[in-house]
Amino acid sequence: LVGMLVEVLVGRRTPTHAATWTTPEVRGKLRLPRFARDATLKSVRLSDGGQGIEALALIRDGGRTRAVALRFDQTDNARWQCTALQAG
């Protein structure tokens, strides 16, 4: 799921690919690519965020490494949904 959201952030996928797994607020942040199209996912760290999961994705964007923080919560039908996203 993190990989798919990163592909949306770099413009390799359209935001509609993420619609099922994101809240409206997060979908709004995915409308425009945030990184170069050739940026790559370097690593992902996960931690227990209480009732959800928090993730930190490191993205190699040219000569820089950038971070994306994400939060995932389970919906009523047990599906994981990204409820917060902050790209730096």
Backbone as numpy.savetxt, mean C-alpha at the origin, in Angstrom:
# Nx Ny Nz CAx CAy CAz Cx Cy Cz
-0.83 -8.48 -0.92 -1.65 -7.29 -0.92 -0.78 -6.03 -0.92
0.29 -6.04 -0.14 1.20 -4.88 -0.11 1.82 -4.68 -1.48
2.25 -5.77 -2.12 2.85 -5.68 -3.45 1.90 -5.08 -4.47
0.64 -5.47 -4.42 -0.35 -4.94 -5.35 -0.56 -3.44 -5.12
-0.62 -3.01 -3.88 -0.78 -1.59 -3.58 0.44 -0.78 -4.03
1.63 -1.34 -3.89 2.83 -0.67 -4.38 2.78 -0.55 -5.90
2.31 -1.58 -6.59 2.18 -1.50 -8.05 1.21 -0.38 -8.46
0.19 -0.15 -7.66 -0.71 0.99 -7.94 0.03 2.31 -7.70
0.79 2.39 -6.62 1.51 3.62 -6.29 2.55 3.99 -7.35
3.11 3.00 -8.04 4.11 3.31 -9.06 3.49 3.40 -10.46
2.20 3.13 -10.57 1.52 3.30 -11.85 1.49 2.08 -12.74
1.90 0.91 -12.23 1.85 -0.32 -13.03 0.46 -0.95 -13.04
-0.34 -0.62 -12.06 -1.74 -1.07 -11.99 -2.62 0.15 -11.79
-3.87 0.04 -12.20 -4.81 1.13 -11.99 -5.39 1.03 -10.58
-5.84 2.13 -10.02 -6.44 2.10 -8.67 -7.65 1.18 -8.57
-8.33 0.90 -9.67 -9.49 0.01 -9.60 -9.08 -1.40 -9.18
-7.83 -1.79 -9.42 -7.37 -3.11 -8.97 -7.39 -3.22 -7.45
-7.29 -2.09 -6.76 -7.21 -2.10 -5.30 -8.56 -1.81 -4.63
-9.59 -1.57 -5.40 -10.87 -1.12 -4.84 -11.44 -2.07 -3.79
-11.36 -3.35 -4.02 -11.93 -4.32 -3.09 -11.19 -4.35 -1.76
-9.91 -4.05 -1.79 -9.07 -4.20 -0.60 -8.71 -2.90 0.08
-9.38 -1.80 -0.26 -9.06 -0.50 0.33 -10.33 0.25 0.72
-10.19 1.14 1.68 -11.28 2.02 2.07 -11.34 3.20 1.09
-12.45 3.94 1.06 -12.53 5.11 0.18 -11.40 6.12 0.42
-11.01 6.31 1.66 -9.93 7.26 1.97 -8.61 6.81 1.33
-8.31 5.53 1.44 -7.07 5.01 0.86 -7.16 5.06 -0.67
-8.30 4.73 -1.23 -8.46 4.79 -2.70 -8.18 6.20 -3.21
-8.56 7.22 -2.45 -8.27 8.60 -2.84 -6.78 8.88 -2.92
-6.00 8.23 -2.05 -4.55 8.42 -2.06 -3.87 7.66 -3.19
-4.60 6.74 -3.82 -4.02 5.91 -4.88 -4.31 6.45 -6.28
-5.02 7.56 -6.38 -5.44 8.07 -7.70 -4.29 8.41 -8.63
-3.22 8.99 -8.09 -2.08 9.38 -8.92 -0.84 8.60 -8.49
-0.01 8.16 -9.46 1.24 7.48 -9.09 2.10 8.37 -8.21
2.75 7.77 -7.22 3.56 8.51 -6.27 5.06 8.34 -6.50
5.43 7.31 -7.26 6.84 6.99 -7.47 7.08 6.75 -8.96
8.36 6.67 -9.34 8.71 6.37 -10.74 8.20 4.99 -11.12
7.83 4.82 -12.38 7.26 3.56 -12.85 8.20 2.37 -12.68
9.51 2.63 -12.68 10.47 1.54 -12.53 10.88 1.30 -11.06
10.21 1.96 -10.12 10.49 1.74 -8.70 10.15 0.29 -8.34
10.89 -0.27 -7.39 10.69 -1.67 -7.01 10.50 -1.81 -5.50
9.74 -2.81 -5.14 9.52 -3.14 -3.74 10.77 -3.83 -3.21
11.40 -3.22 -2.21 12.65 -3.73 -1.67 12.40 -4.69 -0.51
11.52 -4.31 0.42 11.21 -5.19 1.55 9.91 -4.76 2.20
9.35 -5.68 2.99 8.12 -5.42 3.74 8.32 -5.93 5.16
7.96 -5.12 6.12 7.99 -5.51 7.53 6.56 -5.46 8.05
6.16 -6.48 8.77 4.81 -6.54 9.34 4.90 -6.55 10.85
3.92 -5.92 11.49 3.84 -5.97 12.95 2.38 -6.02 13.37
2.16 -6.62 14.53 0.81 -6.73 15.08 0.41 -5.36 15.60
-0.67 -4.82 15.04 -1.12 -3.50 15.44 -2.33 -3.54 16.35
-2.41 -4.55 17.21 -3.59 -4.68 18.08 -4.67 -5.47 17.36
-5.68 -4.78 16.86 -6.76 -5.45 16.15 -6.48 -5.59 14.66
-5.37 -5.06 14.19 -5.02 -5.13 12.78 -3.55 -5.41 12.59
-3.10 -5.24 11.37 -1.70 -5.46 11.01 -1.15 -4.15 10.45
0.06 -3.79 10.87 0.72 -2.62 10.32 1.89 -3.09 9.48
2.09 -2.43 8.34 3.15 -2.83 7.42 4.00 -1.61 7.06
5.27 -1.86 6.87 6.19 -0.85 6.36 6.82 -1.44 5.10
6.60 -0.78 3.97 7.18 -1.21 2.70 8.28 -0.25 2.31
9.44 -0.78 1.98 10.54 0.05 1.48 10.60 -0.10 -0.03
10.64 1.02 -0.72 10.59 1.05 -2.17 11.85 1.71 -2.70
12.51 1.04 -3.62 13.70 1.59 -4.28 13.22 2.42 -5.46
13.44 3.72 -5.40 12.96 4.66 -6.42 14.16 5.43 -6.95
14.74 4.92 -8.03 15.97 5.52 -8.54 17.08 5.30 -7.52
17.76 6.36 -7.13 18.83 6.26 -6.14 18.35 6.41 -4.70
17.06 6.51 -4.50 16.52 6.73 -3.15 15.71 5.53 -2.67
15.63 5.39 -1.38 14.74 4.40 -0.77 13.63 5.18 -0.08
12.41 4.84 -0.39 11.24 5.54 0.17 10.43 4.55 1.00
9.66 5.09 1.92 8.86 4.25 2.81 7.37 4.47 2.57
6.60 3.40 2.71 5.15 3.47 2.69 4.65 2.73 3.93
3.87 3.42 4.75 3.27 2.80 5.93 1.82 2.46 5.62
1.41 1.26 6.00 0.05 0.79 5.72 -0.54 0.14 6.96
-1.85 0.21 7.07 -2.57 -0.50 8.13 -3.66 -1.33 7.49
-3.79 -2.58 7.96 -4.80 -3.49 7.46 -5.68 -3.95 8.63
-6.98 -3.91 8.41 -7.94 -4.39 9.40 -8.86 -5.41 8.73
-9.37 -6.34 9.52 -10.31 -7.32 8.98 -11.70 -6.74 8.93
-12.39 -7.00 7.82 -13.77 -6.55 7.68 -14.69 -7.59 8.32
-15.98 -7.30 8.31 -16.96 -8.22 8.90 -16.96 -9.58 8.23
-16.62 -9.64 6.94 -16.59 -10.92 6.23 -15.19 -11.55 6.23
-14.35 -11.15 7.16 -13.01 -11.71 7.39 -12.00 -11.37 6.29
-12.31 -10.44 5.41 -11.37 -10.01 4.37 -10.49 -8.89 4.95
-9.21 -8.91 4.60 -8.31 -7.85 5.03 -8.49 -6.65 4.11
-8.49 -5.46 4.71 -8.69 -4.23 3.95 -7.67 -3.19 4.43
-7.04 -2.48 3.49 -6.11 -1.41 3.84 -6.92 -0.20 4.28
-6.76 0.19 5.53 -7.54 1.28 6.10 -6.73 2.57 6.27
-5.41 2.49 6.10 -4.57 3.69 6.19 -3.33 3.47 5.33
-2.90 4.55 4.68 -1.71 4.50 3.83 -1.04 5.85 3.88
0.27 5.83 4.14 1.05 7.07 4.15 2.32 6.81 3.36
2.50 7.52 2.26 3.68 7.36 1.41 4.62 8.54 1.62
5.92 8.23 1.75 6.90 9.28 1.97 7.93 9.34 0.90
